[in-house]
mmCIF file of C-alpha atoms (C1' of nucleotides) in Angstrom:
data_model
loop_
_atom_site.group_PDB
_atom_site.id
_atom_site.type_symbol
_atom_site.label_atom_id
_atom_site.label_comp_id
_atom_site.label_asym_id
_atom_site.label_seq_id
_atom_site.Cartn_x
_atom_site.Cartn_y
_atom_site.Cartn_z
ATOM 1 C CA UNK D 84 14.823 -43.411 89.888
ATOM 2 C CA UNK D 85 16.304 -42.986 86.424
ATOM 3 C CA UNK D 86 20.022 -42.670 85.964
ATOM 4 C CA UNK D 87 21.756 -40.021 83.912
ATOM 5 C CA UNK D 88 22.026 -42.200 80.825
ATOM 6 C CA UNK D 89 18.306 -42.936 80.648
ATOM 7 C CA UNK D 90 17.546 -39.270 81.237
ATOM 8 C CA UNK D 91 19.886 -38.350 78.408
ATOM 9 C CA UNK D 92 18.256 -40.890 76.106
ATOM 10 C CA UNK D 93 14.838 -39.432 76.873
ATOM 11 C CA UNK D 94 16.081 -35.919 76.213
ATOM 12 C CA UNK D 95 17.493 -37.001 72.867
ATOM 13 C CA UNK D 96 14.217 -38.686 71.933
ATOM 14 C CA UNK D 97 12.256 -35.609 72.982
ATOM 15 C CA UNK D 98 14.359 -33.551 70.585
ATOM 16 C CA UNK D 99 13.906 -35.906 67.679
ATOM 17 C CA UNK D 100 11.782 -38.990 68.140
ATOM 18 C CA UNK D 101 12.569 -40.621 64.824
ATOM 19 C CA UNK D 102 16.312 -40.677 65.317
ATOM 20 C CA UNK D 103 17.792 -44.150 64.705
ATOM 21 C CA UNK D 104 18.773 -46.122 67.704
ATOM 22 C CA UNK D 105 22.409 -46.302 66.590
ATOM 23 C CA UNK D 106 22.560 -42.516 66.558
ATOM 24 C CA UNK D 107 21.219 -42.338 70.098
ATOM 25 C CA UNK D 108 23.867 -44.898 71.018
ATOM 26 C CA UNK D 109 26.576 -42.718 69.513
ATOM 27 C CA UNK D 110 25.430 -39.712 71.490
ATOM 28 C CA UNK D 111 25.367 -41.530 74.807
ATOM 29 C CA UNK D 112 28.497 -43.506 73.868
ATOM 30 C CA UNK D 113 27.084 -46.952 74.416
ATOM 31 C CA UNK D 114 26.396 -50.014 72.310
ATOM 32 C CA UNK D 115 23.138 -49.830 70.308
ATOM 33 C CA UNK D 116 21.852 -53.005 71.891
ATOM 34 C CA UNK D 117 22.208 -51.575 75.367
ATOM 35 C CA UNK D 118 20.399 -48.396 74.340
ATOM 36 C CA UNK D 119 17.614 -50.391 72.756
ATOM 37 C CA UNK D 120 17.200 -52.422 75.901
ATOM 38 C CA UNK D 121 16.949 -49.246 77.968
ATOM 39 C CA UNK D 122 14.334 -47.781 75.663
ATOM 40 C CA UNK D 123 12.269 -50.985 75.725
ATOM 41 C CA UNK D 124 12.471 -50.930 79.498
ATOM 42 C CA UNK D 125 11.392 -47.280 79.629
ATOM 43 C CA UNK D 126 8.415 -48.238 77.470
ATOM 44 C CA UNK D 127 7.518 -51.207 79.666
ATOM 45 C CA UNK D 128 7.830 -49.179 82.846
ATOM 46 C CA UNK D 129 5.537 -46.525 81.439
ATOM 47 C CA UNK D 130 7.998 -43.649 81.262
ATOM 48 C CA UNK D 131 7.487 -43.653 77.519
ATOM 49 C CA UNK D 132 3.805 -43.756 76.640
ATOM 50 C CA UNK D 133 4.238 -43.949 72.886
ATOM 51 C CA UNK D 134 5.304 -42.206 69.731
ATOM 52 C CA UNK D 135 3.206 -39.789 67.730
ATOM 53 C CA UNK D 136 3.322 -38.208 64.343
ATOM 54 C CA UNK D 137 2.538 -34.510 64.573
ATOM 55 C CA UNK D 138 0.396 -33.360 61.679
ATOM 56 C CA UNK D 139 0.038 -29.688 60.780
ATOM 57 C CA UNK D 140 -3.585 -28.848 61.660
ATOM 58 C CA UNK D 141 -3.818 -25.942 59.218
ATOM 59 C CA UNK D 142 -2.916 -28.195 56.315
ATOM 60 C CA UNK D 143 -5.910 -30.338 57.184
ATOM 61 C CA UNK D 144 -8.271 -27.398 57.384
ATOM 62 C CA UNK D 145 -8.247 -27.025 61.164
ATOM 63 C CA UNK D 146 -7.507 -23.329 61.466
ATOM 64 C CA UNK D 147 -9.469 -22.511 64.592
ATOM 65 C CA UNK D 148 -8.833 -23.560 68.175
ATOM 66 C CA UNK D 149 -11.553 -23.078 70.745
ATOM 67 C CA UNK D 150 -11.809 -23.643 74.479
ATOM 68 C CA UNK D 151 -15.281 -24.355 75.744
ATOM 69 C CA UNK D 152 -16.318 -24.309 79.366
ATOM 70 C CA UNK D 153 -19.085 -26.864 79.713
ATOM 71 C CA UNK D 154 -21.311 -26.458 82.751
ATOM 72 C CA UNK D 155 -23.411 -29.334 84.035
ATOM 73 C CA UNK D 156 -26.580 -29.366 86.060
ATOM 74 C CA UNK D 157 -25.333 -32.204 88.219
ATOM 75 C CA UNK D 158 -22.897 -31.279 90.961
ATOM 76 C CA UNK D 159 -19.519 -32.946 90.746
ATOM 77 C CA UNK D 160 -17.818 -35.013 88.178
ATOM 78 C CA UNK D 161 -20.091 -37.542 86.519
ATOM 79 C CA UNK D 162 -17.887 -39.727 84.379
ATOM 80 C CA UNK D 163 -20.451 -40.012 81.618
ATOM 81 C CA UNK D 164 -20.265 -36.358 80.586
ATOM 82 C CA UNK D 165 -16.485 -36.333 80.436
ATOM 83 C CA UNK D 166 -16.512 -39.486 78.387
ATOM 84 C CA UNK D 167 -19.154 -38.242 75.987
ATOM 85 C CA UNK D 168 -17.176 -35.061 75.420
ATOM 86 C CA UNK D 169 -14.045 -37.124 74.886
ATOM 87 C CA UNK D 170 -15.756 -39.141 72.173
ATOM 88 C CA UNK D 171 -16.166 -36.087 69.950
ATOM 89 C CA UNK D 172 -13.518 -36.442 67.256
ATOM 90 C CA UNK D 173 -12.634 -32.759 67.041
ATOM 91 C CA UNK D 174 -12.098 -32.563 70.803
ATOM 92 C CA UNK D 175 -8.449 -32.805 71.797
ATOM 93 C CA UNK D 176 -8.742 -32.271 75.535
ATOM 94 C CA UNK D 177 -11.349 -32.725 78.251
ATOM 95 C CA UNK D 178 -10.572 -31.694 81.822
ATOM 96 C CA UNK D 179 -12.793 -31.523 84.850
ATOM 97 C CA UNK D 180 -12.017 -28.247 86.606
ATOM 98 C CA UNK D 181 -12.019 -27.624 90.337
ATOM 99 C CA UNK D 182 -14.570 -25.265 91.750
ATOM 100 C CA UNK D 183 -16.617 -24.648 88.654
ATOM 101 C CA UNK D 184 -18.792 -27.736 88.351
ATOM 102 C CA UNK D 185 -17.759 -27.987 84.770
ATOM 103 C CA UNK D 186 -15.399 -29.210 82.120
ATOM 104 C CA UNK D 187 -12.850 -27.395 80.034
ATOM 105 C CA UNK D 188 -12.828 -28.681 76.476
ATOM 106 C CA UNK D 189 -10.249 -27.871 73.816
ATOM 107 C CA UNK D 190 -11.079 -28.566 70.213
ATOM 108 C CA UNK D 191 -9.996 -27.789 66.687
ATOM 109 C CA UNK D 192 -12.295 -26.876 63.833
ATOM 110 C CA UNK D 193 -12.104 -25.293 60.418
ATOM 111 C CA UNK D 194 -13.893 -22.099 61.377
ATOM 112 C CA UNK D 195 -16.509 -20.636 63.693
ATOM 113 C CA UNK D 196 -19.265 -22.066 61.560
ATOM 114 C CA UNK D 197 -18.093 -25.604 62.216
ATOM 115 C CA UNK D 198 -17.588 -24.656 65.855
ATOM 116 C CA UNK D 199 -21.224 -23.667 66.139
ATOM 117 C CA UNK D 200 -22.329 -26.912 64.566
ATOM 118 C CA UNK D 201 -20.346 -29.016 67.014
ATOM 119 C CA UNK D 202 -21.580 -27.096 70.030
ATOM 120 C CA UNK D 203 -25.149 -27.407 68.848
ATOM 121 C CA UNK D 204 -25.134 -30.991 67.617
ATOM 122 C CA UNK D 205 -22.553 -32.720 69.784
ATOM 123 C CA UNK D 206 -22.167 -30.832 73.048
ATOM 124 C CA UNK D 207 -25.513 -29.206 73.807
ATOM 125 C CA UNK D 208 -27.293 -32.491 73.181
ATOM 126 C CA UNK D 209 -25.634 -34.144 76.170
ATOM 127 C CA UNK D 210 -28.321 -34.409 78.848
ATOM 128 C CA UNK D 211 -26.477 -33.010 81.834
ATOM 129 C CA UNK D 212 -25.023 -30.018 79.973
ATOM 130 C CA UNK D 213 -26.695 -26.849 81.199
ATOM 131 C CA UNK D 214 -24.536 -24.152 79.639
ATOM 132 C CA UNK D 215 -21.425 -23.585 77.530
ATOM 133 C CA UNK D 216 -19.080 -20.665 77.279
ATOM 134 C CA UNK D 217 -16.787 -20.566 74.273
ATOM 135 C CA UNK D 218 -13.462 -18.769 73.927
ATOM 136 C CA UNK D 219 -11.894 -18.673 70.492
ATOM 137 C CA UNK D 220 -8.178 -18.450 70.003
ATOM 138 C CA UNK D 221 -6.761 -15.559 68.014
ATOM 139 C CA UNK D 222 -3.141 -16.584 68.212
ATOM 140 C CA UNK D 223 -1.142 -19.490 69.574
ATOM 141 C CA UNK D 224 2.342 -18.881 70.948
ATOM 142 C CA UNK D 225 3.158 -22.345 72.163
ATOM 143 C CA UNK D 226 1.551 -25.748 71.863
ATOM 144 C CA UNK D 227 3.483 -28.791 72.916
ATOM 145 C CA UNK D 228 3.135 -31.969 74.959
ATOM 146 C CA UNK D 229 6.749 -31.824 76.018
ATOM 147 C CA UNK D 230 7.601 -31.781 79.680
ATOM 148 C CA UNK D 231 10.863 -30.560 81.193
ATOM 149 C CA UNK D 232 12.801 -33.598 82.341
ATOM 150 C CA UNK D 233 13.975 -32.981 85.875
ATOM 151 C CA UNK D 234 17.497 -33.837 86.903
ATOM 152 C CA UNK Z 1497 -5.045 -32.120 47.655
ATOM 153 C CA UNK Z 1498 -4.068 -35.510 49.059
ATOM 154 C CA UNK Z 1499 -5.132 -38.748 47.468
ATOM 155 C CA UNK Z 1500 -6.567 -41.737 49.290
ATOM 156 C CA UNK Z 1501 -3.210 -43.486 49.566
ATOM 157 C CA UNK Z 1502 -1.509 -40.580 51.323
ATOM 158 C CA UNK Z 1503 -4.493 -40.189 53.629
ATOM 159 C CA UNK Z 1504 -4.280 -43.863 54.481
ATOM 160 C CA UNK Z 1505 -0.557 -43.586 55.176
ATOM 161 C CA UNK Z 1506 -1.195 -40.670 57.519
ATOM 162 C CA UNK Z 1507 -3.909 -42.562 59.323
ATOM 163 C CA UNK Z 1508 -1.585 -45.510 59.808
ATOM 164 C CA UNK Z 1509 1.144 -43.228 61.150
ATOM 165 C CA UNK Z 1510 -1.326 -41.523 63.484
ATOM 166 C CA UNK Z 1511 -2.176 -44.917 64.927
ATOM 167 C CA UNK Z 1512 1.400 -45.949 65.444
ATOM 168 C CA UNK Z 1513 4.148 -43.525 64.509
ATOM 169 C CA UNK Z 1514 7.039 -45.907 64.988
ATOM 170 C CA UNK Z 1515 5.784 -48.512 62.580
ATOM 171 C CA UNK Z 1516 8.454 -49.544 60.057
ATOM 172 C CA UNK Z 1517 8.113 -48.225 56.569
ATOM 173 C CA UNK Z 1518 7.892 -51.728 55.084
ATOM 174 C CA UNK Z 1519 4.901 -52.443 57.296
ATOM 175 C CA UNK Z 1520 3.161 -49.291 56.095
ATOM 176 C CA UNK Z 1521 3.942 -50.434 52.563
ATOM 177 C CA UNK Z 1522 2.335 -53.801 53.240
ATOM 178 C CA UNK Z 1523 -0.813 -52.172 54.559
ATOM 179 C CA UNK Z 1524 -1.261 -49.877 51.578
ATOM 180 C CA UNK Z 1525 -0.047 -52.595 49.199
ATOM 181 C CA UNK Z 1526 2.718 -50.645 47.559
ATOM 182 C CA UNK Z 1527 6.480 -50.893 47.244
ATOM 183 C CA UNK Z 1528 8.367 -49.569 50.302
ATOM 184 C CA UNK Z 1529 10.307 -47.133 48.166
ATOM 185 C CA UNK Z 1530 7.131 -45.518 46.908
ATOM 186 C CA UNK Z 1531 5.739 -45.212 50.414
ATOM 187 C CA UNK Z 1532 8.971 -43.703 51.662
ATOM 188 C CA UNK Z 1533 8.899 -41.156 48.880
ATOM 189 C CA UNK Z 1534 5.347 -40.190 49.766
ATOM 190 C CA UNK Z 1535 6.194 -39.763 53.439
ATOM 191 C CA UNK Z 1536 9.207 -37.599 52.612
ATOM 192 C CA UNK Z 1537 7.032 -35.491 50.387
ATOM 193 C CA UNK Z 1538 4.395 -35.120 53.092
ATOM 194 C CA UNK Z 1539 7.169 -33.930 55.396
ATOM 195 C CA UNK Z 1540 8.515 -31.476 52.833
ATOM 196 C CA UNK Z 1541 5.073 -30.111 52.071
ATOM 197 C CA UNK Z 1542 4.400 -29.553 55.744
ATOM 198 C CA UNK Z 1543 1.559 -32.015 56.218
ATOM 199 C CA UNK Z 1544 3.782 -33.859 58.658
ATOM 200 C CA UNK Z 1545 5.351 -31.476 61.153
ATOM 201 C CA UNK Z 1546 7.476 -34.037 62.963
ATOM 202 C CA UNK Z 1547 7.558 -37.012 65.250
ATOM 203 C CA UNK Z 1548 7.320 -36.920 69.019
ATOM 204 C CA UNK Z 1549 7.903 -39.256 71.897
ATOM 205 C CA UNK Z 1550 5.088 -39.016 74.416
ATOM 206 C CA UNK Z 1551 6.359 -39.264 77.975
ATOM 207 C CA UNK Z 1552 4.060 -40.063 80.887
ATOM 208 C CA UNK Z 1553 3.911 -36.834 82.906
ATOM 209 C CA UNK Z 1554 3.048 -38.549 86.181
ATOM 210 C CA UNK Z 1555 6.181 -40.666 86.004
ATOM 211 C CA UNK Z 1556 8.192 -37.464 85.884
ATOM 212 C CA UNK Z 1557 6.418 -35.935 88.839
ATOM 213 C CA UNK Z 1558 4.028 -33.736 86.882
ATOM 214 C CA UNK Z 1559 0.756 -34.696 88.519
ATOM 215 C CA UNK Z 1560 -1.089 -31.408 88.291
ATOM 216 C CA UNK Z 1561 -2.414 -29.615 85.232
ATOM 217 C CA UNK Z 1562 -3.486 -26.003 85.554
ATOM 218 C CA UNK Z 1563 -5.031 -23.495 83.192
ATOM 219 C CA UNK Z 1564 -4.241 -19.881 83.947
ATOM 220 C CA UNK Z 1565 -6.002 -16.911 82.446
ATOM 221 C CA UNK Z 1566 -3.413 -14.155 82.243
ATOM 222 C CA UNK Z 1567 -4.805 -10.643 81.959
ATOM 223 C CA UNK Z 1568 -2.687 -7.793 80.644
ATOM 224 C CA UNK Z 1569 -2.936 -4.084 81.186
ATOM 225 C CA UNK Z 1570 -2.231 -3.340 77.545
ATOM 226 C CA UNK Z 1571 -5.120 -3.770 75.165
ATOM 227 C CA UNK Z 1572 -4.603 -6.307 72.439
ATOM 228 C CA UNK Z 1573 -2.021 -8.870 71.746
ATOM 229 C CA UNK Z 1574 1.508 -7.714 72.427
ATOM 230 C CA UNK Z 1575 3.805 -10.415 71.137
ATOM 231 C CA UNK Z 1576 6.243 -9.993 73.993
ATOM 232 C CA UNK Z 1577 3.902 -11.282 76.691
ATOM 233 C CA UNK Z 1578 2.931 -14.352 74.721
ATOM 234 C CA UNK Z 1579 6.550 -15.108 74.022
ATOM 235 C CA UNK Z 1580 7.616 -14.645 77.620
ATOM 236 C CA UNK Z 1581 4.893 -16.995 78.759
ATOM 237 C CA UNK Z 1582 5.954 -19.487 76.099
ATOM 238 C CA UNK Z 1583 9.505 -19.441 77.423
ATOM 239 C CA UNK Z 1584 8.459 -20.918 80.757
ATOM 240 C CA UNK Z 1585 9.507 -24.561 80.636
ATOM 241 C CA UNK Z 1586 6.484 -25.921 82.493
ATOM 242 C CA UNK Z 1587 4.100 -24.131 80.138
ATOM 243 C CA UNK Z 1588 2.744 -26.369 77.397
ATOM 244 C CA UNK Z 1589 0.345 -23.993 75.705
ATOM 245 C CA UNK Z 1590 -0.098 -20.250 75.313
ATOM 246 C CA UNK Z 1591 -3.092 -18.885 73.427
ATOM 247 C CA UNK Z 1592 -4.307 -15.342 73.013
ATOM 248 C CA UNK Z 1593 -8.059 -15.397 73.511
ATOM 249 C CA UNK Z 1594 -10.597 -13.258 71.696
ATOM 250 C CA UNK Z 1595 -12.560 -10.722 73.707
ATOM 251 C CA UNK Z 1596 -10.773 -11.096 77.006
ATOM 252 C CA UNK Z 1597 -7.600 -9.091 76.547
ATOM 253 C CA UNK Z 1598 -5.682 -12.013 77.902
ATOM 254 C CA UNK Z 1599 -3.900 -15.269 77.399
ATOM 255 C CA UNK Z 1600 -4.872 -18.787 78.285
ATOM 256 C CA UNK Z 1601 -1.893 -20.735 79.577
ATOM 257 C CA UNK Z 1602 -1.754 -24.481 80.167
ATOM 258 C CA UNK Z 1603 0.999 -25.868 82.318
ATOM 259 C CA UNK Z 1604 2.056 -28.969 84.198
ATOM 260 C CA UNK Z 1605 3.535 -29.001 87.676
ATOM 261 C CA UNK Z 1606 4.141 -31.434 90.508
ATOM 262 C CA UNK Z 1607 1.569 -29.910 92.841
ATOM 263 C CA UNK Z 1608 -0.161 -26.687 93.835
ATOM 264 C CA UNK Z 1609 2.911 -25.579 95.724
ATOM 265 C CA UNK Z 1610 5.008 -25.590 92.582
ATOM 266 C CA UNK Z 1611 2.104 -23.942 90.763
ATOM 267 C CA UNK Z 1612 2.149 -21.046 93.202
ATOM 268 C CA UNK Z 1613 5.897 -20.647 92.775
ATOM 269 C CA UNK Z 1614 5.654 -20.438 88.995
ATOM 270 C CA UNK Z 1615 2.805 -17.944 89.084
ATOM 271 C CA UNK Z 1616 4.678 -15.783 91.558
ATOM 272 C CA UNK Z 1617 8.173 -16.004 90.105
ATOM 273 C CA UNK Z 1618 7.640 -16.469 86.396
ATOM 274 C CA UNK Z 1619 4.233 -15.105 85.436
ATOM 275 C CA UNK Z 1620 3.442 -12.257 87.807
ATOM 276 C CA UNK Z 1621 6.863 -10.746 87.188
ATOM 277 C CA UNK Z 1622 6.068 -10.027 83.544
ATOM 278 C CA UNK Z 1623 5.497 -6.263 83.328
ATOM 279 C CA UNK Z 1624 2.235 -6.143 81.403
ATOM 280 C CA UNK Z 1625 0.539 -8.838 83.477
ATOM 281 C CA UNK Z 1626 -2.190 -7.259 85.595
ATOM 282 C CA UNK Z 1627 -4.029 -10.311 86.918
ATOM 283 C CA UNK Z 1628 -4.159 -14.085 86.775
ATOM 284 C CA UNK Z 1629 -6.968 -16.527 87.349
ATOM 285 C CA UNK Z 1630 -5.999 -20.144 87.902
ATOM 286 C CA UNK Z 1631 -8.117 -23.236 87.335
ATOM 287 C CA UNK Z 1632 -6.725 -26.537 88.518
ATOM 288 C CA UNK Z 1633 -7.624 -29.800 86.867
ATOM 289 C CA UNK Z 1634 -9.220 -32.530 88.968
ATOM 290 C CA UNK Z 1635 -9.484 -35.116 86.236
ATOM 291 C CA UNK Z 1636 -8.497 -35.447 82.603
ATOM 292 C CA UNK Z 1637 -10.678 -37.472 80.238
ATOM 293 C CA UNK Z 1638 -8.839 -36.847 76.999
ATOM 294 C CA UNK Z 1639 -5.568 -35.258 76.032
ATOM 295 C CA UNK Z 1640 -4.260 -35.702 72.525
ATOM 296 C CA UNK Z 1641 -2.815 -33.742 69.633
ATOM 297 C CA UNK Z 1642 -4.508 -35.960 67.096
ATOM 298 C CA UNK Z 1643 -6.781 -34.441 64.525
ATOM 299 C CA UNK Z 1644 -9.455 -36.270 62.580
ATOM 300 C CA UNK Z 1645 -8.256 -36.660 59.013
ATOM 301 C CA UNK Z 1646 -11.018 -35.561 56.696
ATOM 302 C CA UNK Z 1647 -11.908 -37.580 53.628
ATOM 303 C "C1'" DG G 604 27.156 -53.934 79.671
ATOM 304 C "C1'" DT G 605 29.942 -55.466 74.862
ATOM 305 C "C1'" DT G 606 30.844 -57.616 70.406
ATOM 306 C "C1'" DG G 607 29.752 -59.552 66.072
ATOM 307 C "C1'" DA G 608 27.114 -61.768 62.624
ATOM 308 C "C1'" DA G 609 22.458 -62.653 60.612
ATOM 309 C "C1'" DA G 610 18.049 -60.689 59.569
ATOM 310 C "C1'" DA G 611 15.233 -56.891 58.632
ATOM 311 C "C1'" DT G 612 14.748 -52.412 57.111
ATOM 312 C "C1'" DA G 613 15.849 -47.959 54.808
ATOM 313 C "C1'" DT G 614 17.690 -45.745 50.999
ATOM 314 C "C1'" DA G 615 19.136 -44.793 46.244
ATOM 315 C "C1'" DC G 616 18.592 -45.621 41.691
ATOM 316 C "C1'" DA G 617 17.250 -47.509 37.052
ATOM 317 C "C1'" DG G 618 13.599 -48.387 34.062
ATOM 318 C "C1'" DA G 619 8.313 -48.769 32.982
ATOM 319 C "C1'" DC G 620 4.169 -46.468 32.876
ATOM 320 C "C1'" DG M 361 5.458 -37.414 38.219
ATOM 321 C "C1'" DT M 362 4.785 -41.839 40.582
ATOM 322 C "C1'" DC M 363 5.265 -46.728 40.626
ATOM 323 C "C1'" DT M 364 8.068 -51.315 40.799
ATOM 324 C "C1'" DG M 365 12.114 -53.939 41.350
ATOM 325 C "C1'" DT M 366 16.729 -54.354 42.511
ATOM 326 C "C1'" DA M 367 21.254 -53.099 44.647
ATOM 327 C "C1'" DT M 368 23.414 -51.167 48.371
ATOM 328 C "C1'" DA M 369 23.791 -49.105 52.914
ATOM 329 C "C1'" DT M 370 22.210 -48.916 57.398
ATOM 330 C "C1'" DT M 371 19.925 -50.510 61.329
ATOM 331 C "C1'" DT M 372 17.882 -53.911 64.359
ATOM 332 C "C1'" DT M 373 17.999 -58.173 66.536
ATOM 333 C "C1'" DC M 374 19.954 -61.702 69.039
ATOM 334 C "C1'" DA M 375 23.211 -65.038 70.680
ATOM 335 C "C1'" DA M 376 27.499 -65.517 73.089
ATOM 336 C "C1'" DC M 377 30.438 -63.465 76.202
#
DNA sequence: GTTGAAAATATACAGAC
DNA sequence: GTCTGTATATTTTCAAC
């Protein structure tokens, strides 16, 4: 699928996304233009989805992570509920979970007070939502979107 | 804390992290050198944690997300368990959850077969782990590390 | 894939506010 | 301390091979 050079390029970019293209080229010992072409191709082919700046949540007054299990009265996965949950700005993740007729929602807030407000005003108001169960995070040991590149 | 210009710069970078500095400068109508200085300062002050490339998990044969509740026999949060869970390559998140004497682990795997292997060979083998409860994801509606910038 | 030159961008610095 | 403007260095782009 991907050859060793492309895999190496991706590993380098996963270490440090803002590294200049010429530096990547040095590390894989190829001409910068060839490396650039490979990266563009990886973007076109959908191996690379994009580039993100990672802000420090605590600096922006998001000190609390919470996971909320959202139960619905309807059986199965009705797209509307997932989408409505996804629209909430503070929500970072929405997953529909097997065997529980419900969604798992991850969100960030300043504190439990703001958490309560969001549950009350943005989640509980969704028609199909029948119950929520909130777990607050006391400590985070790892939080990354990185995946191990096979090969 | 941060003035409107820095907030605007951060919003621009959150939209598109790989945008050239001169383009950011155009959008905020300032000299590139001033914008660069602000970004460097935001990095130094820890508002910006770093830059990441976002790979498409499915393209790398990670088609299954799972959340695993990991219960421990010891009461409270013993740093060793959290760290050992964090060391597992496929694990993207490890949180210690209030009121459950356990961790919530998010990971990505190819399929349920690989999931079973990791639980058996990498999670269950940790001494303090007394039980695990796995939820598999059927559909994901949102998955981002973005935070709403206040102000 | 490479090279090489032109264009664009990033960086460093001086001076104004 | 932060901005602008300029110079200098580096990188990106692109044509030719």
